[in-house]
Coordinates of C-alpha atoms in Angstrom, one line a residue:
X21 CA -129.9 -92.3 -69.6
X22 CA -131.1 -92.6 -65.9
X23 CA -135.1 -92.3 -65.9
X24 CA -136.8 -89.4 -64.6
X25 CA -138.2 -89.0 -60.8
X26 CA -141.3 -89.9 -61.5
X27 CA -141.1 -92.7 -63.5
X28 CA -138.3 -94.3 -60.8
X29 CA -141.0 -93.7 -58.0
X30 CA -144.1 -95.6 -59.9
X31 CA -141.5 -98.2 -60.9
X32 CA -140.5 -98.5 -57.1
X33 CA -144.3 -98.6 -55.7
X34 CA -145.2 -100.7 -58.5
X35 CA -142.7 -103.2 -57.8
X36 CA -143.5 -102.6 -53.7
X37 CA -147.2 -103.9 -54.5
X38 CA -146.0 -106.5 -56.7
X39 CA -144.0 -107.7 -54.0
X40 CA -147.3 -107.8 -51.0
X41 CA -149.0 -109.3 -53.7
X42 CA -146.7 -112.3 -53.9
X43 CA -146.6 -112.9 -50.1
X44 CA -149.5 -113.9 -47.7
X45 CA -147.2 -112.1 -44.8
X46 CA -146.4 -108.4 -44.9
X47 CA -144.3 -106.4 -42.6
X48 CA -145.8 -103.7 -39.9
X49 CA -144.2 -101.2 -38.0
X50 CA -145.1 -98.8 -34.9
X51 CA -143.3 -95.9 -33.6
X52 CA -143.5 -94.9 -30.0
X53 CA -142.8 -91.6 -30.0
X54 CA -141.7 -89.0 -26.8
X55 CA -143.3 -86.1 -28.4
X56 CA -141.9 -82.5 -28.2
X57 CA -144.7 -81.1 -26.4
X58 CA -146.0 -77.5 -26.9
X59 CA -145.6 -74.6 -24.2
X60 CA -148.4 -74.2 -21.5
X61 CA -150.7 -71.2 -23.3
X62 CA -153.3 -69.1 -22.3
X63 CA -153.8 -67.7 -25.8
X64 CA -153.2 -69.1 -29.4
X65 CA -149.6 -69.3 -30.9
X66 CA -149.2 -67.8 -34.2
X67 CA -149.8 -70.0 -37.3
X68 CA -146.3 -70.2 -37.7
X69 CA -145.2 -71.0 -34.4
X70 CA -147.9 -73.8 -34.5
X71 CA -145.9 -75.4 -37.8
X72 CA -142.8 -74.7 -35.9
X73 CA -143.4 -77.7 -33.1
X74 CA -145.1 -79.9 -35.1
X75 CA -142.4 -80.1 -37.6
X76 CA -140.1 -80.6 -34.8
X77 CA -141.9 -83.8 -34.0
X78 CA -142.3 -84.9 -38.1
X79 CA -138.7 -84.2 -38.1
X80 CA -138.1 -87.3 -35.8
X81 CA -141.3 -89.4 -37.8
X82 CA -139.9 -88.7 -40.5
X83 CA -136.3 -90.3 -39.4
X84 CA -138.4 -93.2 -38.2
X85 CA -140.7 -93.7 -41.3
X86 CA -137.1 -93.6 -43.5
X87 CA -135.9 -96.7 -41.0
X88 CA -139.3 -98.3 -40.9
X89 CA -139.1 -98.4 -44.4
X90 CA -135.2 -99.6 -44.6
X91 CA -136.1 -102.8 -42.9
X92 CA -139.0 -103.4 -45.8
X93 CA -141.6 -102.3 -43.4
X94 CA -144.9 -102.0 -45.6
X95 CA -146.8 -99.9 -42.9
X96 CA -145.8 -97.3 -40.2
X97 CA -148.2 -96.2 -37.5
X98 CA -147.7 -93.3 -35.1
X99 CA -148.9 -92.1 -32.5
X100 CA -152.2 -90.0 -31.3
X101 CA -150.9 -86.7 -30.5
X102 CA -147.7 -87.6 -31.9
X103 CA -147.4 -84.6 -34.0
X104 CA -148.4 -81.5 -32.1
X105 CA -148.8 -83.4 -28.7
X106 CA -151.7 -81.9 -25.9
X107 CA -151.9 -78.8 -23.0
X108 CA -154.8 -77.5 -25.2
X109 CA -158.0 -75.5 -24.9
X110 CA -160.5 -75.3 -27.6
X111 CA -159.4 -72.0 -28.4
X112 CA -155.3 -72.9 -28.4
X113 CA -155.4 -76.2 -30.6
X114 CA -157.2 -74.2 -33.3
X115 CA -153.7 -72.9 -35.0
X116 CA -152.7 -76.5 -35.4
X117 CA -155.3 -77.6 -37.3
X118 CA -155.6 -78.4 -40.9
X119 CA -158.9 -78.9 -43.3
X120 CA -158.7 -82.9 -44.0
X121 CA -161.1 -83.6 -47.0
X122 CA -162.8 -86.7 -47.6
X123 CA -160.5 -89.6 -48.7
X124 CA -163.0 -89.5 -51.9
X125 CA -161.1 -86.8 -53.3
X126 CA -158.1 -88.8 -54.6
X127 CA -155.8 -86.7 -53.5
X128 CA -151.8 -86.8 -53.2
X129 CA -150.6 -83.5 -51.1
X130 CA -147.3 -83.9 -51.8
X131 CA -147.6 -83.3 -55.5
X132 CA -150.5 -81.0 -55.9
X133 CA -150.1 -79.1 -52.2
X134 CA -152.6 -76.0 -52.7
X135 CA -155.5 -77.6 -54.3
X136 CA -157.4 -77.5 -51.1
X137 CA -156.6 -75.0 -48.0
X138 CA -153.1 -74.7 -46.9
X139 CA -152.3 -78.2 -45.8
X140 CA -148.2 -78.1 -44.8
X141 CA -149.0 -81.2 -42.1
X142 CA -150.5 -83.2 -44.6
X143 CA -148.5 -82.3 -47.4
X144 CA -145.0 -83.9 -45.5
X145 CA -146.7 -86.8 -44.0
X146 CA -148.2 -87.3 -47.8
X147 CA -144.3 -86.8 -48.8
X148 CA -143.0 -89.2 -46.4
X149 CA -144.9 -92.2 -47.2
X150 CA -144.1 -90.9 -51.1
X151 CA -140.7 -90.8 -50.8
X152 CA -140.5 -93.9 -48.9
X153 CA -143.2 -96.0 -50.6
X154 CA -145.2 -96.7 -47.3
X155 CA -148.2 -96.2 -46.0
X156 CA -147.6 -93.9 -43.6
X157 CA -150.7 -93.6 -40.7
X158 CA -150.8 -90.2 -38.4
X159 CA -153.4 -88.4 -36.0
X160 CA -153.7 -84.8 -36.3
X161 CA -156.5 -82.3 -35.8
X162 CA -159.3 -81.9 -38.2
X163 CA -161.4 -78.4 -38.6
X164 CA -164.9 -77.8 -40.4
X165 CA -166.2 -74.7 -40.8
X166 CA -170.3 -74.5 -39.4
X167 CA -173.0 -71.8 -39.3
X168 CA -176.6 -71.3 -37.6
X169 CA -178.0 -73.4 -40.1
X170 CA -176.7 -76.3 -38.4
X171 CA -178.3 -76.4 -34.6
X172 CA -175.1 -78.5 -33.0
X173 CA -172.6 -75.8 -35.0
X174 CA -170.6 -74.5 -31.5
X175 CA -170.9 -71.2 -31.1
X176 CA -167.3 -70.3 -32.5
X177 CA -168.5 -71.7 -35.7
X178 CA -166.3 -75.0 -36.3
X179 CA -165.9 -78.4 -35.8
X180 CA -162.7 -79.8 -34.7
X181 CA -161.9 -83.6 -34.4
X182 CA -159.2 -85.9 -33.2
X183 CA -158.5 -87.0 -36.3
X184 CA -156.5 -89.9 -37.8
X185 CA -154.9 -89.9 -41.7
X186 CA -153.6 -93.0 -44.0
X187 CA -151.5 -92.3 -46.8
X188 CA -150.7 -95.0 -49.2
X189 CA -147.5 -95.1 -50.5
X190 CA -147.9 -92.9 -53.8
X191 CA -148.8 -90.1 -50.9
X192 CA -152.4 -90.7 -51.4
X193 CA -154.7 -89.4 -48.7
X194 CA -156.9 -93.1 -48.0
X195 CA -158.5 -92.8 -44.7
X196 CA -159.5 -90.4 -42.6
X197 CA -161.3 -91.3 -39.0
X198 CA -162.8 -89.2 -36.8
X199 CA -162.2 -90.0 -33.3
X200 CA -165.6 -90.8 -31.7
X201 CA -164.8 -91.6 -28.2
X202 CA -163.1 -89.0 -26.3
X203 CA -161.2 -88.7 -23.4
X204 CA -162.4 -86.9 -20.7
X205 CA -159.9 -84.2 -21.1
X206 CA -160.5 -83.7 -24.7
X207 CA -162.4 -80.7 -24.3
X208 CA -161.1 -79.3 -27.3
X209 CA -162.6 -81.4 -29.7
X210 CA -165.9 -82.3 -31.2
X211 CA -167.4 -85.4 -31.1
X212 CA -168.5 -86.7 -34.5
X213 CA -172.4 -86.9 -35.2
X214 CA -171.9 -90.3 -35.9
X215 CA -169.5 -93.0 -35.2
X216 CA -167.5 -93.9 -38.3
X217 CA -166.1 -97.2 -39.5
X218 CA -163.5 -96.5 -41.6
X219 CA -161.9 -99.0 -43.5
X220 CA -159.5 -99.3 -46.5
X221 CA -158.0 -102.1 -48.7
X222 CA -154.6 -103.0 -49.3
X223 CA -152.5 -105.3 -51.3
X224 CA -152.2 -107.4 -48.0
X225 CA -155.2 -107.4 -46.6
X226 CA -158.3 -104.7 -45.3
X227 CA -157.7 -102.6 -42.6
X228 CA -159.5 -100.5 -40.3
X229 CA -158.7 -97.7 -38.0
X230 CA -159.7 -96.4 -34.3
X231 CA -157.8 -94.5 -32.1
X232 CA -157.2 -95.1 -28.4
X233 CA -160.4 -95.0 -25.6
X234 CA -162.3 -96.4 -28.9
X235 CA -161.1 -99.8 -27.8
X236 CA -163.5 -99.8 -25.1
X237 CA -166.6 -99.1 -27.1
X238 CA -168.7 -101.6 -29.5
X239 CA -168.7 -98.4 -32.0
X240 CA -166.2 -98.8 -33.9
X241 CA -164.7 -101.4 -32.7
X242 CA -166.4 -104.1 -32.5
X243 CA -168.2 -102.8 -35.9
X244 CA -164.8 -102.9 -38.0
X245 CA -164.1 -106.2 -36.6
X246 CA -167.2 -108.1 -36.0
X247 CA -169.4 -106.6 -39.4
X248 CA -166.7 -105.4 -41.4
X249 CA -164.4 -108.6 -41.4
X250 CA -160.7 -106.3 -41.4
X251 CA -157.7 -108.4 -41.2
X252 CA -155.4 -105.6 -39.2
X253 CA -156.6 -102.8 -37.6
X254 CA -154.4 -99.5 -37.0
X255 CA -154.2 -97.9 -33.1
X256 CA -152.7 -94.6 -32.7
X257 CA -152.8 -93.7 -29.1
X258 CA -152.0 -91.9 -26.0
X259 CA -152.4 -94.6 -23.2
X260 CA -151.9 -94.1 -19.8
X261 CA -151.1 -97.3 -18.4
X262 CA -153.2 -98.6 -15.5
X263 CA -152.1 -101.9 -13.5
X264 CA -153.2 -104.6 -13.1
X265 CA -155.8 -104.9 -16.8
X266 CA -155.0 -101.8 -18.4
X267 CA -151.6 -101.5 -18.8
X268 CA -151.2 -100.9 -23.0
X269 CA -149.0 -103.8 -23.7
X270 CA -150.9 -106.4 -21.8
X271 CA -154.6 -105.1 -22.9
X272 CA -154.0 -104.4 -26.4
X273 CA -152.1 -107.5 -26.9
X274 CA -155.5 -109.6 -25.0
X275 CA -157.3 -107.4 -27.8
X276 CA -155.8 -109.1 -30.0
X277 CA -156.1 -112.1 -29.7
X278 CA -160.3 -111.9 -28.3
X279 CA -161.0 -110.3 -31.6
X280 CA -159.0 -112.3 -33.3
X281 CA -156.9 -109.5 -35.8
X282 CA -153.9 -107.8 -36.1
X283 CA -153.1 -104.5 -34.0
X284 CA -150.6 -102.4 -34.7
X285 CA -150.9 -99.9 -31.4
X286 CA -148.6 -96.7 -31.4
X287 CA -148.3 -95.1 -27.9
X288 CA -147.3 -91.7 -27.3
X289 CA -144.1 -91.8 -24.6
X290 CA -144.4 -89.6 -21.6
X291 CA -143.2 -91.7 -18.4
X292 CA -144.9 -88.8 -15.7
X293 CA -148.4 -89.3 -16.9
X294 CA -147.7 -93.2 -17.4
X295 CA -147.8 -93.4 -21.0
X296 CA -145.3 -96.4 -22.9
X297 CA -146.3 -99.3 -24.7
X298 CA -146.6 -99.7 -28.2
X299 CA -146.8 -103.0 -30.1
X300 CA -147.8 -105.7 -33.1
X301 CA -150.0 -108.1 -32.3
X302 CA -151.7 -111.0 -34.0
X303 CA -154.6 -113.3 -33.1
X304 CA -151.7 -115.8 -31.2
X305 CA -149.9 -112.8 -29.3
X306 CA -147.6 -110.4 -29.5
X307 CA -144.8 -110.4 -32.5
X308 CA -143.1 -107.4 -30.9
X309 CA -143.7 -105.0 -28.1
X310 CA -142.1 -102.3 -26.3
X311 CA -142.5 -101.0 -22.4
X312 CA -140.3 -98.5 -21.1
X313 CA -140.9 -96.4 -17.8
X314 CA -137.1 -95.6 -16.7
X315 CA -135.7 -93.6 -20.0
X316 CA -137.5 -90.8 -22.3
X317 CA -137.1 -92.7 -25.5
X318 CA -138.6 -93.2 -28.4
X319 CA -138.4 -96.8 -29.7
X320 CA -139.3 -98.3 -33.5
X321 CA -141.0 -101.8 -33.7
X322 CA -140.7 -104.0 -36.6
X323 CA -142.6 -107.4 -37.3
X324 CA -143.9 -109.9 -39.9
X325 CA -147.2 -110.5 -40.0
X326 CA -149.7 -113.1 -41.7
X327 CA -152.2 -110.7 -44.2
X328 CA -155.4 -112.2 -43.4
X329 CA -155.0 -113.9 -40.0
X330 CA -158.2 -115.6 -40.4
X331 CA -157.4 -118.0 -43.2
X332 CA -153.7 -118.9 -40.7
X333 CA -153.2 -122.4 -39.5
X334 CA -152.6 -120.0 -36.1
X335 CA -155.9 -118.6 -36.2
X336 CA -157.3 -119.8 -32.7
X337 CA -160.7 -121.9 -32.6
X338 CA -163.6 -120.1 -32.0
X339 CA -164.3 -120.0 -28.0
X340 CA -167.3 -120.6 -25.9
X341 CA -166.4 -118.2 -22.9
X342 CA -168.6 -120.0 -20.4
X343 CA -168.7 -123.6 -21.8
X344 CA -165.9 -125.2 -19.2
X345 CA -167.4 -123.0 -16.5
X346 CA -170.8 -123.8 -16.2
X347 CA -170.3 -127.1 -16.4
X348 CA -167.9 -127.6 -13.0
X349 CA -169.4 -127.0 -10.1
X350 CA -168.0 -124.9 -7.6
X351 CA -164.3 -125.7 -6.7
X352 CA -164.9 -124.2 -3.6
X353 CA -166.8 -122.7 -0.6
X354 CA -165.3 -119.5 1.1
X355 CA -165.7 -118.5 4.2
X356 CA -163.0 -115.3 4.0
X357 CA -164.3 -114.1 0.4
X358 CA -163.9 -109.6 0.8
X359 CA -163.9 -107.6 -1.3
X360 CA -161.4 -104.4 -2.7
X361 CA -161.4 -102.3 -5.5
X362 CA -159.7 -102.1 -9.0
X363 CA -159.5 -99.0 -10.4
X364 CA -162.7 -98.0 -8.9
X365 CA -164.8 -101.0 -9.1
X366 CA -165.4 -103.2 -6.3
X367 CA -164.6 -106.8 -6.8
X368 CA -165.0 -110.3 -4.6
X369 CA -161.9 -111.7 -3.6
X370 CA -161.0 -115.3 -2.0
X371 CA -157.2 -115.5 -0.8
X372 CA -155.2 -118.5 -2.5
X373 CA -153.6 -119.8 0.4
X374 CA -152.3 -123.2 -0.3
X375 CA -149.5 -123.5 -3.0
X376 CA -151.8 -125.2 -4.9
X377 CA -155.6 -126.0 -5.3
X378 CA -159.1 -125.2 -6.8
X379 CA -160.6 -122.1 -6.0
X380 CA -163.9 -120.3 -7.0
X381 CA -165.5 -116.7 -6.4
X382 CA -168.4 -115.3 -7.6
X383 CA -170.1 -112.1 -7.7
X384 CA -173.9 -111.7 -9.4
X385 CA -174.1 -113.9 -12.2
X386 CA -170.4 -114.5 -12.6
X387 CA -168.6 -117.6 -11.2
X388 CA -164.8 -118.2 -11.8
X389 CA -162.9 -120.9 -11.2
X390 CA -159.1 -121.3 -10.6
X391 CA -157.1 -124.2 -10.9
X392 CA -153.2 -123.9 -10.0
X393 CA -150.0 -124.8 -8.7
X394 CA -147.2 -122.6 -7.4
X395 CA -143.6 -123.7 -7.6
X396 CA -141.8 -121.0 -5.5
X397 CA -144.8 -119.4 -3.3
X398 CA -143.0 -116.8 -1.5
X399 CA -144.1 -116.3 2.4
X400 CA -144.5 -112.4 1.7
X401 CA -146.5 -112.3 -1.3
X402 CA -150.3 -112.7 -1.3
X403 CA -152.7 -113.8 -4.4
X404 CA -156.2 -113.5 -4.9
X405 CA -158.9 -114.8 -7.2
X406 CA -161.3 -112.0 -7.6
X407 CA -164.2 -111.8 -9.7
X408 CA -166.1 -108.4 -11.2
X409 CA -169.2 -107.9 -12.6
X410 CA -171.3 -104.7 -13.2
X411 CA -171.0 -101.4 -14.5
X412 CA -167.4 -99.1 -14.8
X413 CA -168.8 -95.7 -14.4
X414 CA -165.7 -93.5 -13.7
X415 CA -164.1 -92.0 -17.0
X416 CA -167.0 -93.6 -19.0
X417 CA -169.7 -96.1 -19.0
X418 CA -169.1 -100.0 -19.7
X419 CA -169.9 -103.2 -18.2
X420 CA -167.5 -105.2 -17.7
X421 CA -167.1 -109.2 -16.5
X422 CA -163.6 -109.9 -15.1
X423 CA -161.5 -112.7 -13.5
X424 CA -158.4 -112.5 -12.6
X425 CA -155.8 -114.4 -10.8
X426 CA -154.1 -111.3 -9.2
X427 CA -150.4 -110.5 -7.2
X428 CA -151.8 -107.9 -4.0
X429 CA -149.2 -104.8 -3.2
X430 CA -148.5 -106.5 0.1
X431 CA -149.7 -109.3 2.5
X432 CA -152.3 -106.7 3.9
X433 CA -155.7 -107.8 1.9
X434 CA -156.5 -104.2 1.6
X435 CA -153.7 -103.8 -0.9
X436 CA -155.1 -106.2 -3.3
X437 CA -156.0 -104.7 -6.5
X438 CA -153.8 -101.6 -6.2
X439 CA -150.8 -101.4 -9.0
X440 CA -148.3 -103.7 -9.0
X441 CA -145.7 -104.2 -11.4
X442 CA -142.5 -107.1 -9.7
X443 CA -143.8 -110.6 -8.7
X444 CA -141.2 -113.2 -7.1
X445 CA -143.8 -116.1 -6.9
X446 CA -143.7 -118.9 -9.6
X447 CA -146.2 -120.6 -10.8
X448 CA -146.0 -124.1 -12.5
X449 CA -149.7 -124.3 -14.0
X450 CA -153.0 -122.0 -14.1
X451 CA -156.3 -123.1 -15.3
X452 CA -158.5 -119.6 -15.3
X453 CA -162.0 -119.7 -16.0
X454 CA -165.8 -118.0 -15.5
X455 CA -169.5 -118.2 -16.0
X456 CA -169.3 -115.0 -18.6
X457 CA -172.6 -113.8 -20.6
X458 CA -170.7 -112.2 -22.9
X459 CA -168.4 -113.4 -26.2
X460 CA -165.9 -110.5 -26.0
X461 CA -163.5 -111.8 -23.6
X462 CA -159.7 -110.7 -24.0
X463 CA -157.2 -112.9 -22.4
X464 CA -154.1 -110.8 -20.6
X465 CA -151.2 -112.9 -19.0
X466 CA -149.0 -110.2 -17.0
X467 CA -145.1 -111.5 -16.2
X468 CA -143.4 -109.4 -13.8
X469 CA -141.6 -106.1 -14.8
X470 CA -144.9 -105.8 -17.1
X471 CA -143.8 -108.7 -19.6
X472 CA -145.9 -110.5 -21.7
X473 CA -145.9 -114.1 -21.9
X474 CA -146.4 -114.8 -26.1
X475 CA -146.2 -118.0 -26.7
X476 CA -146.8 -119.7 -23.1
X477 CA -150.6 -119.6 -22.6
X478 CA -153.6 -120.4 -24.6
X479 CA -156.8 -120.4 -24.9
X480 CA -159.1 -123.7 -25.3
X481 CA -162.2 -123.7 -27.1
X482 CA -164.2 -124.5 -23.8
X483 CA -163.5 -121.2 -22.5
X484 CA -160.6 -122.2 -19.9
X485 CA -157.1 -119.9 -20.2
X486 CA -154.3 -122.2 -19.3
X487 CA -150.5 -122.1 -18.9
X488 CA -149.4 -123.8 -22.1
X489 CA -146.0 -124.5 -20.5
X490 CA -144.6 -123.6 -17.0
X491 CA -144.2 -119.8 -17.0
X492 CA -141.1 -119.0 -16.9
X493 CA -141.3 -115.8 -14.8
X494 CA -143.4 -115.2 -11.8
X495 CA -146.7 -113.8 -12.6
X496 CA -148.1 -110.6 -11.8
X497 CA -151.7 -111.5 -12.8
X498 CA -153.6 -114.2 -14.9
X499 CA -156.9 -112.2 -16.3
X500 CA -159.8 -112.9 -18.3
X501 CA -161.2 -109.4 -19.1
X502 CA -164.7 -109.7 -20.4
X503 CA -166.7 -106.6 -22.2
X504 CA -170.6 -107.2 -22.3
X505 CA -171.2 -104.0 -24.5
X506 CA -175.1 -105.6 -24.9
X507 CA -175.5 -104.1 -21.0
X508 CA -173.9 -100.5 -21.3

């Protein structure tokens, strides 16, 4: 007598936790999805027609979640926007949006689907992660109903939120976050009253969730990582890439390892607006990324990960970020320092132009200091030590401390700091260092063709990022990208 459905799927998630129990690893995956994007509207599509897209995209989740889950993947996270994708005014989203209760409820959509409102989204992303005993993680839109009562209530009388959902992998609802930072051009959403830190635990470790211009901010964070102690935390997003620091692979991977967790980051794919990059990272570097701005594909990641990174033999020592650099003095004194902007802030640069040296720049109370050696300097390709410090005020506000050892566009100076993606110059060592007043420093290493280099730099406990071994592809920039949120 074969058992019934029910009592195959508890044995199958029982034996699922049984099996993350026995292991101090588990297995992640991320899905960087090139969402089916609605029409351009002026007014709202029918309910209906709403369902009718975003099923379209959960049709191709769905196929991914079943192969995530093939290759024993315990986790799957998607993308922000992934499921009804963006071209929305306050007034168009609205159809697309679902209820989300509070994770408190104990609720499984996928068995008991009209206990709350009309929930089909949540019901099939509660099935998939069901079916396919996996914790399934999703953004979608969130809508509470308001009234006069409440003085911030907007005048159409709800509250809608960038929001992202966990389901564990009986289809339970676990998690839902709020998205507290917004975009600029997320006009039609609501930002929470207060920042949440939303955590949950699992069978291989706790886990926290944030989704995408979050990173920037101390709330949530560094809250979920520096207070609340998670082992992994979950990043849908839609990240447009910005050479040279910003690109997603290279600063999420440098997020990493400064905060010393796992990331699992799911990027929406849309080459025109510069969005690819998904990936899992751990505290040592990437285990698997993807970057991919010549095709329109979709691409699944798969990787092993330790569960609590912080009790690893690969856990990197704690860093003093200015130790090595206040103790040298300065390698250098320019005479052609300039300066030239980064993505709209002005930095000090000093030209590197011997094949190898020492060379320092500073700018207000930041000094860094470059040691290095080139093995094929080419004649037509310029680099520059720059240094930043002071206060990003363009799409947001943050302080930022940066140095970087940086590739310029061309040999004219005034090209340095614009995008650059190819490098032909080699290098054989680096030795990047600065006088930072802050302890969140993420280290990015950027090979050409936007590579990362896992494996061949580290950081030492002095504060220095070196080449480990000789790179062994020519480098686009060396960076160490401090965030002194104490100053914002």
């Amino acid at each position: 007598m074969l058992p019934s459905q029910p009592l195959l799927h508890t044995a199958v998630f029982a034996l699922t936790v049984l099996q993350a129990l026995a292991s101090n690893t588990f297995i992640a995956a991320v899905y960087e999805h090139a969402v089916i994007l609605p029409k351009a509207a002026i007014k709202p599509v029918s309910p209906d027609d709403a369902l009718a897209l975003m099923n379209s995209n959960m049709d191709i989740l769905e196929g991914a979640i079943k192969e995530a889950a093939q290759q024993g993947a315990h986790i799957i996270v998607t993308p922000e926007d992934g499921i009804y994708g963006w071209r929305f005014t306050r007034e168009t989203i609205y159809p697309y949006l679902e209820d989300i209760p509070d994770p408190v409820v104990n609720w499984i959509p996928c068995t008991d689907p009209t206990r709350f409102a009309p929930a089909p989204v949540q019901e099939r992303l509660s099935c998939m992660a069901r079916n396919n005993s996996i914790y399934v993680v999703a953004n979608i839109g969130d809508k509470k109903p308001c009234n006069s009562s409440d003085p911030s209530c907007p005048k159409d009388g709800r509250y809608q939120y960038n929001t992202d959902v966990v389901f564990d992998p009986e289809g339970k609802l676990v998690a839902r976050y709020h998205k507290y930072n917004l975009f600029i051009p997320e006009t039609q959403f609501n930002y929470p009253k207060e920042p949440e830190a939303i955590t949950f635990e699992t069978p291989f470790g706790k886990f926290g969730i944030f989704t995408c211009f979050d990173i920037l901010f101390h709330e949530p964070a560094v809250v979920l990582v520096s207070k609340l102690q998670v082992d992994t935390v979950l990043f849908p997003t839609a990240w447009m890439n910005v050479l040279p620091f910003l690109t997603a692979v290279e600063f999420h991977s440098a997020w990493a390892m400064g905060m010393g967790v796992n990331f699992l980051a799911a990027n929406t794919h849309h080459t025109s607006i510069s969005m690819t990059g998904s990936g899992i990272y751990a505290p040592d570097g990437a285990r698997a990324y993807y970057y991919n701005m010549k095709t329109e594909d979709g691409r699944l990641l798969v990787a092993e990960l330790d569960s609590h990174p912080r009790l690893s033999a690969a856990f990197p020592p704690a860093v003093n970020w200015s130790s090595h650099a206040l103790s040298v003095e300065r390698f250098s004194l320019n005479d052609n320092d300039f300066g030239g902007l980064i993505f709209h802030d002005w930095f000090t640069f000093t030209e590197l132009t011997m094949p190898e040296g020492n060379r320092t720049v500073c700018q207000k109370d930041l000094c860094c200091h470059l040691s290095y050696k080139m093995s094929e300097k080419q004649e037509d390709e310029v680099y520059v030590l720059g240094a930043f410090d002071g206060l990003h005020v363009v799409e947001g506000q943050y302080y930022l401390q940066i140095c970087t050892l940086l590739k310029c566009k061309s040999i004219d100076p005034n090209t340095c700091g614009q995008p650059v993606e190819k490098a032909q110059t080699k290098f054989e060592m680096f030795s990047l260092s600065g006088t930072f007043g802050t302890n969140y420093v993420f280290p990015e290493v950027l090979y050409s063709g936007v590579q990362l280099a896992p494996g061949e730099f580290q950081v030492l406990s002095d504060g220095r990022l070196i080449s480990k071994t000789r790179p062994t592809k020519p480098v686009v920039t060396v960076t160490l990208f401090g965030r002194w949120y104490e100053k914002d």
